Amino acid sequence: MNTYLFVYDLMQFCGHSWIFTNMIIRFMSFGKDSLADTFYSIGLVMRLCQLLSVLEILHILIGIDKSRFFPRFLQITERIIVLFVVINSQEEVQGKYIVCVLFFLWNLLDVVRYTYNMLARTGIYYLPLTWLNFSLCILLYPLSVLAKAFAIYVSLPYFETFGTYSIKLPLPFAFSIYFPYVLKMYLLVLLIGKHLIFQKANSQHSCNTAAKQLKIKIKSAQLLSETVNLSATSTKYCREGHHQLV
């Protein structure tokens, strides 16, 4: 299974690194003009990578991936909703700068994450890469959440104008779904849910840090105790040797 997961991570790495490199080269070549047509140039590959990432949920469910299910499920479903429901359905949103920012954050995180995963599958743990992987998540993941929220906020006027995904059932049902309200509710749930996840992550990080500090203190105490015992033994031998000489 490690071979399969390695191939999967390699495919995702190739896709996201192509997108990331393409974005950088286009920006260096065309400047701000490249931001407006980001979705048109890399949107297809981005959608393929995100659809492929659904397999990660299956990997966790069948037990071949030991990652936590709930955070990964939230991350994948959020991206699919924002990419396919919000951005892909509204052509006016596709040319916004926020789409470029969002894609940049997603691909930067994923290039590092899949590189780390590939090396981990082979038993290689490169310390700077490990540090970079977890540090980028702490720094960029909240920014990506804000970018997703802003993309949804920007799309609301277009959903209100065009009535995309809004449904009004005829009698006898007399039931309607106004999709902008659904997006507003989802936006609220997204921000509250991420706040709770960040709080839990910070508390877990504090507990882990406290546990590590306790282990360090215990080891230091053990080393100090061994040093004192060694010093006492040495003093004892010195005294015995002195008495024998006398």
PDB file of C-alpha atoms in Angstrom:
ATOM      1  CA  MET A   1       0.000   0.000   0.000  1.00  0.00           C
ATOM      2  CA  ASN A   2       2.939   2.338   0.579  1.00  0.00           C
ATOM      3  CA  THR A   3       3.760   2.079  -3.127  1.00  0.00           C
ATOM      4  CA  TYR A   4       0.198   3.058  -4.078  1.00  0.00           C
ATOM      5  CA  LEU A   5       0.184   5.981  -1.633  1.00  0.00           C
ATOM      6  CA  PHE A   6       3.590   7.088  -2.911  1.00  0.00           C
ATOM      7  CA  VAL A   7       2.277   7.086  -6.508  1.00  0.00           C
ATOM      8  CA  TYR A   8      -0.817   9.011  -5.404  1.00  0.00           C
ATOM      9  CA  ASP A   9       1.291  11.620  -3.590  1.00  0.00           C
ATOM     10  CA  LEU A  10       3.587  11.839  -6.618  1.00  0.00           C
ATOM     11  CA  MET A  11       0.649  12.518  -8.946  1.00  0.00           C
ATOM     12  CA  GLN A  12      -0.686  15.219  -6.645  1.00  0.00           C
ATOM     13  CA  PHE A  13       2.786  16.718  -6.287  1.00  0.00           C
ATOM     14  CA  CYS A  14       3.218  16.869 -10.071  1.00  0.00           C
ATOM     15  CA  GLY A  15      -0.191  18.506 -10.527  1.00  0.00           C
ATOM     16  CA  HIS A  16       0.193  21.106  -7.792  1.00  0.00           C
ATOM     17  CA  SER A  17       3.830  21.885  -8.608  1.00  0.00           C
ATOM     18  CA  TRP A  18       2.819  22.448 -12.264  1.00  0.00           C
ATOM     19  CA  ILE A  19       0.076  24.850 -11.163  1.00  0.00           C
ATOM     20  CA  PHE A  20       2.372  26.647  -8.698  1.00  0.00           C
ATOM     21  CA  THR A  21       5.201  26.995 -11.224  1.00  0.00           C
ATOM     22  CA  ASN A  22       2.782  28.118 -13.939  1.00  0.00           C
ATOM     23  CA  MET A  23       1.365  30.830 -11.682  1.00  0.00           C
ATOM     24  CA  ILE A  24       4.812  32.165 -10.783  1.00  0.00           C
ATOM     25  CA  ILE A  25       6.074  32.177 -14.374  1.00  0.00           C
ATOM     26  CA  ARG A  26       2.916  33.871 -15.655  1.00  0.00           C
ATOM     27  CA  PHE A  27       3.131  36.533 -12.946  1.00  0.00           C
ATOM     28  CA  MET A  28       6.807  37.209 -13.698  1.00  0.00           C
ATOM     29  CA  SER A  29       6.034  37.421 -17.430  1.00  0.00           C
ATOM     30  CA  PHE A  30       2.753  39.369 -17.472  1.00  0.00           C
ATOM     31  CA  GLY A  31       2.526  40.942 -14.035  1.00  0.00           C
ATOM     32  CA  LYS A  32      -0.926  41.890 -12.759  1.00  0.00           C
ATOM     33  CA  ASP A  33      -2.516  40.946 -16.083  1.00  0.00           C
ATOM     34  CA  SER A  34      -1.886  37.281 -15.282  1.00  0.00           C
ATOM     35  CA  LEU A  35      -4.009  37.428 -12.114  1.00  0.00           C
ATOM     36  CA  ALA A  36      -7.299  37.993 -13.903  1.00  0.00           C
ATOM     37  CA  ASP A  37      -7.098  34.878 -16.084  1.00  0.00           C
ATOM     38  CA  THR A  38      -5.614  32.510 -13.487  1.00  0.00           C
ATOM     39  CA  PHE A  39      -8.694  30.301 -13.495  1.00  0.00           C
ATOM     40  CA  TYR A  40      -8.802  30.067 -17.296  1.00  0.00           C
ATOM     41  CA  SER A  41      -5.152  28.973 -17.527  1.00  0.00           C
ATOM     42  CA  ILE A  42      -4.904  26.494 -14.646  1.00  0.00           C
ATOM     43  CA  GLY A  43      -8.522  25.861 -13.615  1.00  0.00           C
ATOM     44  CA  LEU A  44      -8.789  22.484 -15.357  1.00  0.00           C
ATOM     45  CA  VAL A  45      -5.711  21.003 -13.660  1.00  0.00           C
ATOM     46  CA  MET A  46      -6.817  22.504 -10.349  1.00  0.00           C
ATOM     47  CA  ARG A  47     -10.219  20.826 -10.619  1.00  0.00           C
ATOM     48  CA  LEU A  48      -8.627  17.492 -11.496  1.00  0.00           C
ATOM     49  CA  CYS A  49      -6.311  17.664  -8.476  1.00  0.00           C
ATOM     50  CA  GLN A  50      -9.178  18.526  -6.139  1.00  0.00           C
ATOM     51  CA  LEU A  51     -11.362  15.733  -7.501  1.00  0.00           C
ATOM     52  CA  LEU A  52      -8.481  13.315  -7.065  1.00  0.00           C
ATOM     53  CA  SER A  53      -8.073  14.440  -3.447  1.00  0.00           C
ATOM     54  CA  VAL A  54     -11.456  12.826  -2.636  1.00  0.00           C
ATOM     55  CA  LEU A  55      -9.511   9.536  -2.614  1.00  0.00           C
ATOM     56  CA  GLU A  56      -7.803  10.720   0.576  1.00  0.00           C
ATOM     57  CA  ILE A  57     -11.099  10.355   2.428  1.00  0.00           C
ATOM     58  CA  LEU A  58     -11.357   6.788   1.149  1.00  0.00           C
ATOM     59  CA  HIS A  59      -7.747   6.098   2.176  1.00  0.00           C
ATOM     60  CA  ILE A  60      -8.542   7.077   5.761  1.00  0.00           C
ATOM     61  CA  LEU A  61     -11.816   5.134   5.865  1.00  0.00           C
ATOM     62  CA  ILE A  62     -10.223   1.857   4.717  1.00  0.00           C
ATOM     63  CA  GLY A  63      -7.285   2.366   7.075  1.00  0.00           C
ATOM     64  CA  ILE A  64      -4.322   2.699   4.686  1.00  0.00           C
ATOM     65  CA  ASP A  65      -3.782   6.328   5.726  1.00  0.00           C
ATOM     66  CA  LYS A  66      -3.446   7.144   9.429  1.00  0.00           C
ATOM     67  CA  SER A  67      -4.397  10.808   9.103  1.00  0.00           C
ATOM     68  CA  ARG A  68      -7.318  12.130  11.137  1.00  0.00           C
ATOM     69  CA  PHE A  69     -10.583  11.853   9.237  1.00  0.00           C
ATOM     70  CA  PHE A  70     -12.505  14.945  10.340  1.00  0.00           C
ATOM     71  CA  PRO A  71      -9.905  17.660   9.528  1.00  0.00           C
ATOM     72  CA  ARG A  72      -9.111  16.079   6.148  1.00  0.00           C
ATOM     73  CA  PHE A  73     -12.810  15.663   5.324  1.00  0.00           C
ATOM     74  CA  LEU A  74     -13.487  19.321   6.150  1.00  0.00           C
ATOM     75  CA  GLN A  75     -10.546  20.545   4.107  1.00  0.00           C
ATOM     76  CA  ILE A  76     -11.474  18.569   1.003  1.00  0.00           C
ATOM     77  CA  THR A  77     -15.200  19.341   1.116  1.00  0.00           C
ATOM     78  CA  GLU A  78     -14.529  23.056   1.671  1.00  0.00           C
ATOM     79  CA  ARG A  79     -12.250  23.224  -1.338  1.00  0.00           C
ATOM     80  CA  ILE A  80     -14.698  21.338  -3.560  1.00  0.00           C
ATOM     81  CA  ILE A  81     -17.592  23.575  -2.512  1.00  0.00           C
ATOM     82  CA  VAL A  82     -15.618  26.789  -3.089  1.00  0.00           C
ATOM     83  CA  LEU A  83     -14.029  25.616  -6.340  1.00  0.00           C
ATOM     84  CA  PHE A  84     -16.943  23.851  -8.051  1.00  0.00           C
ATOM     85  CA  VAL A  85     -20.018  25.483  -6.530  1.00  0.00           C
ATOM     86  CA  VAL A  86     -18.824  29.062  -6.013  1.00  0.00           C
ATOM     87  CA  ILE A  87     -16.021  29.794  -8.502  1.00  0.00           C
ATOM     88  CA  ASN A  88     -16.758  27.408 -11.361  1.00  0.00           C
ATOM     89  CA  SER A  89     -20.443  28.346 -11.562  1.00  0.00           C
ATOM     90  CA  GLN A  90     -19.901  32.125 -11.724  1.00  0.00           C
ATOM     91  CA  GLU A  91     -17.784  33.363 -14.627  1.00  0.00           C
ATOM     92  CA  GLU A  92     -17.654  36.846 -13.104  1.00  0.00           C
ATOM     93  CA  VAL A  93     -15.944  35.474  -9.987  1.00  0.00           C
ATOM     94  CA  GLN A  94     -13.344  33.553 -11.978  1.00  0.00           C
ATOM     95  CA  GLY A  95     -11.580  36.777 -12.992  1.00  0.00           C
ATOM     96  CA  LYS A  96     -11.273  38.123  -9.441  1.00  0.00           C
ATOM     97  CA  TYR A  97      -7.855  38.481  -7.808  1.00  0.00           C
ATOM     98  CA  ILE A  98      -9.040  36.460  -4.810  1.00  0.00           C
ATOM     99  CA  VAL A  99      -9.114  33.336  -7.001  1.00  0.00           C
ATOM    100  CA  CYS A 100      -5.407  33.760  -7.728  1.00  0.00           C
ATOM    101  CA  VAL A 101      -4.636  34.305  -4.036  1.00  0.00           C
ATOM    102  CA  LEU A 102      -6.672  31.254  -3.068  1.00  0.00           C
ATOM    103  CA  PHE A 103      -4.996  29.024  -5.664  1.00  0.00           C
ATOM    104  CA  PHE A 104      -1.558  30.267  -4.610  1.00  0.00           C
ATOM    105  CA  LEU A 105      -2.186  29.392  -0.944  1.00  0.00           C
ATOM    106  CA  TRP A 106      -3.676  25.990  -1.750  1.00  0.00           C
ATOM    107  CA  ASN A 107      -0.845  24.974  -4.063  1.00  0.00           C
ATOM    108  CA  LEU A 108       1.936  26.235  -1.828  1.00  0.00           C
ATOM    109  CA  LEU A 109       0.538  24.180   1.048  1.00  0.00           C
ATOM    110  CA  ASP A 110       0.010  21.107  -1.126  1.00  0.00           C
ATOM    111  CA  VAL A 111       3.415  21.159  -2.840  1.00  0.00           C
ATOM    112  CA  VAL A 112       5.127  21.069   0.561  1.00  0.00           C
ATOM    113  CA  ARG A 113       2.637  18.566   2.047  1.00  0.00           C
ATOM    114  CA  TYR A 114       2.853  16.040  -0.768  1.00  0.00           C
ATOM    115  CA  THR A 115       6.651  16.334  -0.860  1.00  0.00           C
ATOM    116  CA  TYR A 116       6.730  15.573   2.857  1.00  0.00           C
ATOM    117  CA  ASN A 117       4.289  12.670   2.398  1.00  0.00           C
ATOM    118  CA  MET A 118       6.327  11.129  -0.431  1.00  0.00           C
ATOM    119  CA  LEU A 119       9.517  11.161   1.620  1.00  0.00           C
ATOM    120  CA  ALA A 120       7.656   9.844   4.674  1.00  0.00           C
ATOM    121  CA  ARG A 121       6.371   6.867   2.644  1.00  0.00           C
ATOM    122  CA  THR A 122       9.993   5.893   1.989  1.00  0.00           C
ATOM    123  CA  GLY A 123      11.026   6.376   5.622  1.00  0.00           C
ATOM    124  CA  ILE A 124      12.858   9.649   5.012  1.00  0.00           C
ATOM    125  CA  TYR A 125      12.187  12.489   7.441  1.00  0.00           C
ATOM    126  CA  TYR A 126      14.091  15.597   6.435  1.00  0.00           C
ATOM    127  CA  LEU A 127      14.002  17.885   9.479  1.00  0.00           C
ATOM    128  CA  PRO A 128      13.835  21.271   7.645  1.00  0.00           C
ATOM    129  CA  LEU A 129      11.045  19.941   5.399  1.00  0.00           C
ATOM    130  CA  THR A 130       9.147  18.616   8.424  1.00  0.00           C
ATOM    131  CA  TRP A 131       9.445  21.992  10.124  1.00  0.00           C
ATOM    132  CA  LEU A 132       8.371  23.786   6.936  1.00  0.00           C
ATOM    133  CA  ASN A 133       5.344  21.511   6.461  1.00  0.00           C
ATOM    134  CA  PHE A 134       3.886  22.124   9.915  1.00  0.00           C
ATOM    135  CA  SER A 135       4.942  25.786  10.092  1.00  0.00           C
ATOM    136  CA  LEU A 136       3.291  26.603   6.755  1.00  0.00           C
ATOM    137  CA  CYS A 137       0.068  24.951   7.918  1.00  0.00           C
ATOM    138  CA  ILE A 138       0.002  27.116  11.038  1.00  0.00           C
ATOM    139  CA  LEU A 139       0.745  30.280   9.047  1.00  0.00           C
ATOM    140  CA  LEU A 140      -1.115  29.816   5.760  1.00  0.00           C
ATOM    141  CA  TYR A 141      -4.128  27.680   6.669  1.00  0.00           C
ATOM    142  CA  PRO A 142      -5.929  30.542   8.495  1.00  0.00           C
ATOM    143  CA  LEU A 143      -5.174  32.774   5.494  1.00  0.00           C
ATOM    144  CA  SER A 144      -6.681  30.205   3.131  1.00  0.00           C
ATOM    145  CA  VAL A 145      -9.827  30.076   5.291  1.00  0.00           C
ATOM    146  CA  LEU A 146     -10.134  33.865   5.071  1.00  0.00           C
ATOM    147  CA  ALA A 147      -9.557  33.706   1.303  1.00  0.00           C
ATOM    148  CA  LYS A 148     -12.314  31.088   0.943  1.00  0.00           C
ATOM    149  CA  ALA A 149     -14.674  33.215   3.027  1.00  0.00           C
ATOM    150  CA  PHE A 150     -13.881  36.294   0.936  1.00  0.00           C
ATOM    151  CA  ALA A 151     -14.422  34.366  -2.312  1.00  0.00           C
ATOM    152  CA  ILE A 152     -17.866  33.317  -1.075  1.00  0.00           C
ATOM    153  CA  TYR A 153     -18.641  36.889  -0.010  1.00  0.00           C
ATOM    154  CA  VAL A 154     -17.609  38.248  -3.428  1.00  0.00           C
ATOM    155  CA  SER A 155     -19.815  35.700  -5.210  1.00  0.00           C
ATOM    156  CA  LEU A 156     -22.997  36.521  -3.279  1.00  0.00           C
ATOM    157  CA  PRO A 157     -24.153  39.434  -5.514  1.00  0.00           C
ATOM    158  CA  TYR A 158     -23.854  37.244  -8.615  1.00  0.00           C
ATOM    159  CA  PHE A 159     -25.857  34.417  -7.048  1.00  0.00           C
ATOM    160  CA  GLU A 160     -28.497  36.971  -6.059  1.00  0.00           C
ATOM    161  CA  THR A 161     -28.602  38.481  -9.557  1.00  0.00           C
ATOM    162  CA  PHE A 162     -28.611  35.314 -11.648  1.00  0.00           C
ATOM    163  CA  GLY A 163     -30.441  33.046  -9.213  1.00  0.00           C
ATOM    164  CA  THR A 164     -27.936  30.214  -9.691  1.00  0.00           C
ATOM    165  CA  TYR A 165     -28.882  27.078  -7.701  1.00  0.00           C
ATOM    166  CA  SER A 166     -31.930  28.837  -6.233  1.00  0.00           C
ATOM    167  CA  ILE A 167     -34.969  26.552  -6.450  1.00  0.00           C
ATOM    168  CA  LYS A 168     -38.662  27.374  -6.233  1.00  0.00           C
ATOM    169  CA  LEU A 169     -40.981  24.394  -6.234  1.00  0.00           C
ATOM    170  CA  PRO A 170     -44.552  24.822  -7.537  1.00  0.00           C
ATOM    171  CA  LEU A 171     -47.718  24.024  -5.642  1.00  0.00           C
ATOM    172  CA  PRO A 172     -48.629  21.935  -3.701  1.00  0.00           C
ATOM    173  CA  PHE A 173     -45.110  22.075  -2.256  1.00  0.00           C
ATOM    174  CA  ALA A 174     -44.677  25.879  -2.267  1.00  0.00           C
ATOM    175  CA  PHE A 175     -41.114  25.459  -1.117  1.00  0.00           C
ATOM    176  CA  SER A 176     -38.129  27.502  -2.243  1.00  0.00           C
ATOM    177  CA  ILE A 177     -34.384  27.495  -1.639  1.00  0.00           C
ATOM    178  CA  TYR A 178     -32.664  30.854  -1.993  1.00  0.00           C
ATOM    179  CA  PHE A 179     -29.055  29.849  -2.543  1.00  0.00           C
ATOM    180  CA  PRO A 180     -27.410  33.103  -1.285  1.00  0.00           C
ATOM    181  CA  TYR A 181     -28.951  32.357   2.124  1.00  0.00           C
ATOM    182  CA  VAL A 182     -27.409  28.887   1.989  1.00  0.00           C
ATOM    183  CA  LEU A 183     -24.016  30.413   1.218  1.00  0.00           C
ATOM    184  CA  LYS A 184     -24.344  32.907   4.072  1.00  0.00           C
ATOM    185  CA  MET A 185     -25.173  30.098   6.488  1.00  0.00           C
ATOM    186  CA  TYR A 186     -22.262  28.060   5.160  1.00  0.00           C
ATOM    187  CA  LEU A 187     -19.967  31.069   5.539  1.00  0.00           C
ATOM    188  CA  LEU A 188     -20.978  31.443   9.175  1.00  0.00           C
ATOM    189  CA  VAL A 189     -20.507  27.726   9.849  1.00  0.00           C
ATOM    190  CA  LEU A 190     -17.133  27.826   8.082  1.00  0.00           C
ATOM    191  CA  LEU A 191     -15.771  30.637  10.249  1.00  0.00           C
ATOM    192  CA  ILE A 192     -17.159  29.257  13.531  1.00  0.00           C
ATOM    193  CA  GLY A 193     -15.989  25.712  12.734  1.00  0.00           C
ATOM    194  CA  LYS A 194     -12.493  26.852  11.848  1.00  0.00           C
ATOM    195  CA  HIS A 195     -12.305  28.947  15.007  1.00  0.00           C
ATOM    196  CA  LEU A 196     -13.167  25.894  17.113  1.00  0.00           C
ATOM    197  CA  ILE A 197     -10.651  23.735  15.207  1.00  0.00           C
ATOM    198  CA  PHE A 198      -7.909  26.313  15.728  1.00  0.00           C
ATOM    199  CA  GLN A 199      -8.712  26.494  19.433  1.00  0.00           C
ATOM    200  CA  LYS A 200      -8.524  22.708  19.724  1.00  0.00           C
ATOM    201  CA  ALA A 201      -5.281  22.611  17.752  1.00  0.00           C
ATOM    202  CA  ASN A 202      -3.759  25.298  19.980  1.00  0.00           C
ATOM    203  CA  SER A 203      -4.823  23.447  23.137  1.00  0.00           C
ATOM    204  CA  GLN A 204      -3.359  20.203  21.787  1.00  0.00           C
ATOM    205  CA  HIS A 205      -0.177  22.065  20.853  1.00  0.00           C
ATOM    206  CA  SER A 206       0.017  23.508  24.396  1.00  0.00           C
ATOM    207  CA  CYS A 207      -0.518  20.053  25.918  1.00  0.00           C
ATOM    208  CA  ASN A 208       2.148  18.553  23.670  1.00  0.00           C
ATOM    209  CA  THR A 209       4.536  21.382  24.511  1.00  0.00           C
ATOM    210  CA  ALA A 210       3.898  20.952  28.239  1.00  0.00           C
ATOM    211  CA  ALA A 211       4.437  17.199  27.951  1.00  0.00           C
ATOM    212  CA  LYS A 212       7.700  17.741  26.082  1.00  0.00           C
ATOM    213  CA  GLN A 213       8.867  20.256  28.688  1.00  0.00           C
ATOM    214  CA  LEU A 214       7.986  17.796  31.468  1.00  0.00           C
ATOM    215  CA  LYS A 215       9.986  15.063  29.721  1.00  0.00           C
ATOM    216  CA  ILE A 216      12.931  17.431  29.371  1.00  0.00           C
ATOM    217  CA  LYS A 217      12.730  18.320  33.074  1.00  0.00           C
ATOM    218  CA  ILE A 218      12.563  14.635  34.029  1.00  0.00           C
ATOM    219  CA  LYS A 219      15.565  13.825  31.848  1.00  0.00           C
ATOM    220  CA  SER A 220      17.442  16.794  33.298  1.00  0.00           C
ATOM    221  CA  ALA A 221      16.633  15.630  36.821  1.00  0.00           C
ATOM    222  CA  GLN A 222      17.783  12.113  35.947  1.00  0.00           C
ATOM    223  CA  LEU A 223      21.019  13.422  34.482  1.00  0.00           C
ATOM    224  CA  LEU A 224      21.568  15.610  37.547  1.00  0.00           C
ATOM    225  CA  SER A 225      20.901  12.654  39.820  1.00  0.00           C
ATOM    226  CA  GLU A 226      23.332  10.481  37.857  1.00  0.00           C
ATOM    227  CA  THR A 227      25.923  13.255  37.994  1.00  0.00           C
ATOM    228  CA  VAL A 228      25.520  13.608  41.776  1.00  0.00           C
ATOM    229  CA  ASN A 229      25.789   9.832  42.247  1.00  0.00           C
ATOM    230  CA  LEU A 230      28.856   9.710  40.011  1.00  0.00           C
ATOM    231  CA  SER A 231      30.405  12.585  41.935  1.00  0.00           C
ATOM    232  CA  ALA A 232      29.682  10.902  45.270  1.00  0.00           C
ATOM    233  CA  THR A 233      31.163   7.616  44.031  1.00  0.00           C
ATOM    234  CA  SER A 234      34.257   9.374  42.787  1.00  0.00           C
ATOM    235  CA  THR A 235      34.665  11.175  46.130  1.00  0.00           C
ATOM    236  CA  LYS A 236      34.283   7.879  47.970  1.00  0.00           C
ATOM    237  CA  TYR A 237      36.960   6.184  45.840  1.00  0.00           C
ATOM    238  CA  CYS A 238      39.281   9.152  46.317  1.00  0.00           C
ATOM    239  CA  ARG A 239      38.876   8.999  50.080  1.00  0.00           C
ATOM    240  CA  GLU A 240      39.471   5.248  50.134  1.00  0.00           C
ATOM    241  CA  GLY A 241      42.583   5.687  48.014  1.00  0.00           C
ATOM    242  CA  HIS A 242      43.828   8.436  50.309  1.00  0.00           C
ATOM    243  CA  HIS A 243      43.319   6.270  53.426  1.00  0.00           C
ATOM    244  CA  GLN A 244      45.213   3.397  51.794  1.00  0.00           C
ATOM    245  CA  LEU A 245      48.124   5.678  50.979  1.00  0.00           C
ATOM    246  CA  VAL A 246      48.195   6.977  54.541  1.00  0.00           C
TER     247      VAL A 246
END
